[in-house]
Coordinates of C-alpha atoms in Angstrom, one line a residue:
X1 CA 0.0 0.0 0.0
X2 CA 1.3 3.6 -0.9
X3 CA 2.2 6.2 1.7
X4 CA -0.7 8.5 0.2
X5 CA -3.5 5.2 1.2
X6 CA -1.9 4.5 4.4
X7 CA -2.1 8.1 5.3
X8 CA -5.6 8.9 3.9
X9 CA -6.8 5.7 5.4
X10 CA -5.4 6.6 9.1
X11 CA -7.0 10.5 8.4
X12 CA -10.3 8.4 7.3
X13 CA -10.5 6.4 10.6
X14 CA -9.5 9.5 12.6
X15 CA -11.8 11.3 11.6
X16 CA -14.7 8.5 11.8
X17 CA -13.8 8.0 15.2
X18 CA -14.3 12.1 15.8
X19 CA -17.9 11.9 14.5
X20 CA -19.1 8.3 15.9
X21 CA -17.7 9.1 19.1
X22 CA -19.6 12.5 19.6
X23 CA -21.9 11.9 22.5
X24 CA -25.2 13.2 20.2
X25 CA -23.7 11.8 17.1
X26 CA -23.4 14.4 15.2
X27 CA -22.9 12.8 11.7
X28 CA -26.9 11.8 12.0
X29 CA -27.5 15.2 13.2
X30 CA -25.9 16.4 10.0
X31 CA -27.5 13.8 7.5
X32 CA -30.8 14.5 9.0
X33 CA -30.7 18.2 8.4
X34 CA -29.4 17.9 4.7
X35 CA -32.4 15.2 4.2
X36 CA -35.3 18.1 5.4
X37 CA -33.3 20.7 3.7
X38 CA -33.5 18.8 0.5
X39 CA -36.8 17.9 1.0
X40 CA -38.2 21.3 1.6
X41 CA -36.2 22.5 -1.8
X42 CA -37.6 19.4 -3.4
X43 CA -41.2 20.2 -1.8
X44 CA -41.0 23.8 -3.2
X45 CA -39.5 23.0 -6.6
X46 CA -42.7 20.3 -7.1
X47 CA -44.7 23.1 -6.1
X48 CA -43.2 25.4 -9.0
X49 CA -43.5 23.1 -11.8
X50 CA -47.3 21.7 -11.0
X51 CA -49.3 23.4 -8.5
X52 CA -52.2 20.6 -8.5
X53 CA -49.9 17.5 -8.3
X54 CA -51.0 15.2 -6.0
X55 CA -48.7 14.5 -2.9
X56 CA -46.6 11.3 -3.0
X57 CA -45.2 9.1 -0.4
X58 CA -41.4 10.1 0.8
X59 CA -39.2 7.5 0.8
X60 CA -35.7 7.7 1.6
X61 CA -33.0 4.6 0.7
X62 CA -31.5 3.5 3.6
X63 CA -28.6 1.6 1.9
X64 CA -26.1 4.7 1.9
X65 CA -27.1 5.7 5.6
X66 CA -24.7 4.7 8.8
X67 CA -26.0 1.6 10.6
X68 CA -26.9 3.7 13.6
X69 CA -28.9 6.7 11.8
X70 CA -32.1 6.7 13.5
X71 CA -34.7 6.3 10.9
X72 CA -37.9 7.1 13.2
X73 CA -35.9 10.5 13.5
X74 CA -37.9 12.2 10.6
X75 CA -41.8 12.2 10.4
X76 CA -43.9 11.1 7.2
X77 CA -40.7 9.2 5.9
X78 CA -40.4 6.1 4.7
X79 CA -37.0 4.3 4.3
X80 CA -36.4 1.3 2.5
X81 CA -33.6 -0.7 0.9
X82 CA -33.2 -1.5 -2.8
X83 CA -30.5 -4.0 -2.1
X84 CA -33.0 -6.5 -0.6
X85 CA -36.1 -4.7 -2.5
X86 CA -37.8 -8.5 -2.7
X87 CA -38.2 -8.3 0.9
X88 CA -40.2 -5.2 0.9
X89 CA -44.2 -5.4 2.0
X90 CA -46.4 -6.4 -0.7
X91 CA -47.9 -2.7 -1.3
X92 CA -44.5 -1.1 -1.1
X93 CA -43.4 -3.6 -4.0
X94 CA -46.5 -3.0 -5.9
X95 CA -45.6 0.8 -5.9
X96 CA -42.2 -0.3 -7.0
X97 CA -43.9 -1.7 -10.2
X98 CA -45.6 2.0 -10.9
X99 CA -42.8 3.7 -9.9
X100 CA -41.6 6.1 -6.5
X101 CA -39.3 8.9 -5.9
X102 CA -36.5 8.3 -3.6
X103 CA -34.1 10.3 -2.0
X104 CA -30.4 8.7 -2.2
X105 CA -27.2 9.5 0.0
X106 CA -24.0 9.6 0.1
X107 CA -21.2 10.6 1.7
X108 CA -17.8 11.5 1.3
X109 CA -14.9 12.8 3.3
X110 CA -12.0 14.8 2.4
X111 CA -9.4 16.4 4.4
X112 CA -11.3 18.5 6.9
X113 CA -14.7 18.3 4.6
X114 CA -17.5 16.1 4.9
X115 CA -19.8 16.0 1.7
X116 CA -23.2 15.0 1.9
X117 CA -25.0 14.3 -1.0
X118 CA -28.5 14.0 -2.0
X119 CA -29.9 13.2 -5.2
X120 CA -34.1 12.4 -6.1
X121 CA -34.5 9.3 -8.0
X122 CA -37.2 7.8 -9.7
X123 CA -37.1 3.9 -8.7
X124 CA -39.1 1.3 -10.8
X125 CA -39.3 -2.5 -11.0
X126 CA -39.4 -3.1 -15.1
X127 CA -39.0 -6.5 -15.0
X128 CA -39.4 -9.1 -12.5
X129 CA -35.7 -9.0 -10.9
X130 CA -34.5 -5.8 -12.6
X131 CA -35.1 -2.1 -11.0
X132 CA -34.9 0.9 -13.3
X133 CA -33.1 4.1 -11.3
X134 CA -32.9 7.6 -13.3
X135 CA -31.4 10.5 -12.2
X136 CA -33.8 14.0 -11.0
X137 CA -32.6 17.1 -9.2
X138 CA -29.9 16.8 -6.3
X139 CA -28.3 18.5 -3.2
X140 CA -24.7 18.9 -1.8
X141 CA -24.1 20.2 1.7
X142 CA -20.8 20.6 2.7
X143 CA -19.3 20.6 6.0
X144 CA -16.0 21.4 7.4
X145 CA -14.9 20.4 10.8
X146 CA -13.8 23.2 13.3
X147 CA -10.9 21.9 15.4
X148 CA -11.9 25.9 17.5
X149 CA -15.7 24.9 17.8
X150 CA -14.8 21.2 18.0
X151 CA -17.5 20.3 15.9
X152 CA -18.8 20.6 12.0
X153 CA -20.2 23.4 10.6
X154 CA -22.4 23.6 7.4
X155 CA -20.0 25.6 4.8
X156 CA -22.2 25.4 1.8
X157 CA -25.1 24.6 0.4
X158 CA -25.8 23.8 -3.8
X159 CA -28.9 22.6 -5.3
X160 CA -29.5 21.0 -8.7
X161 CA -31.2 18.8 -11.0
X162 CA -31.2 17.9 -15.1

């Protein structure tokens, strides 16, 4: 292994260990408030483009989230997994076969930055084992960690979409 992996690699768990041991666990603090800032951006833009759409279910994959975030966290949510999307209820799976939006994360860190992204996807099931993802509007919330404040601190904020 190169000196540049070993050394990104040690920053990488360094890092980790800052955010998971946070007593309030502050990395779900942060993913939680990107998720509702998207969502309200994503609320308003639907608003913009057609005024008498009817409201849909919010569904948010779980597959990118840490294994701690604490889905029951955010109200009239639904979080699911696409990487076991057979085990899914019946009526969830038959809305698979019309079609959902879902909000997808990830993250990524960098030096002192922690990106969060968010992007809207419409999910469908087009043929019996095979799921269809395309990609809608997105946001990226950047954070930087404050060694002063000894904690992160939202830096910037950038909405988007095709």
């Amino acid at each position: 292994m190169s000196m540049k992996k070993i050394y990104f690699v040690i920053m990488l768990i360094s890092m980790s260990s800052q955010l998971v041991g946070q007593s309030n666990n502050q990395l779900n603090e942060m993913i939680i408030e990107s998720l509702r800032s998207y969502l309200n951006y994503s609320s308003e833009l639907q608003k913009k483009v057609c005024s008498n759409c009817e409201k849909h279910n919010t569904y948010i994959c779980n597959d990118g989230l840490p294994a701690d975030f604490p889905c029951d966290s955010m109200q009239n949510v639904t979080f699911l997994s696409l990487h076991n999307w057979n085990g899914l209820s019946k009526s969830l799976q038959k809305e698979l076969k019309k079609g959902i939006s879902a909000c997808f994360v990830w993250l990524k860190l960098t030096d002192r930055q922690l990106v969060i992204s968010i992007g809207g996807r419409s999910v469908k099931l087009i043929k019996k084992n095979n799921l269809g993802i395309s990609v809608g509007d997105w946001g990226i919330f950047t954070y930087e960690y404050s060694c002063e404040k000894q904690k992160w601190l939202l830096v910037n904020t950038e909405y988007g979409g095709i």
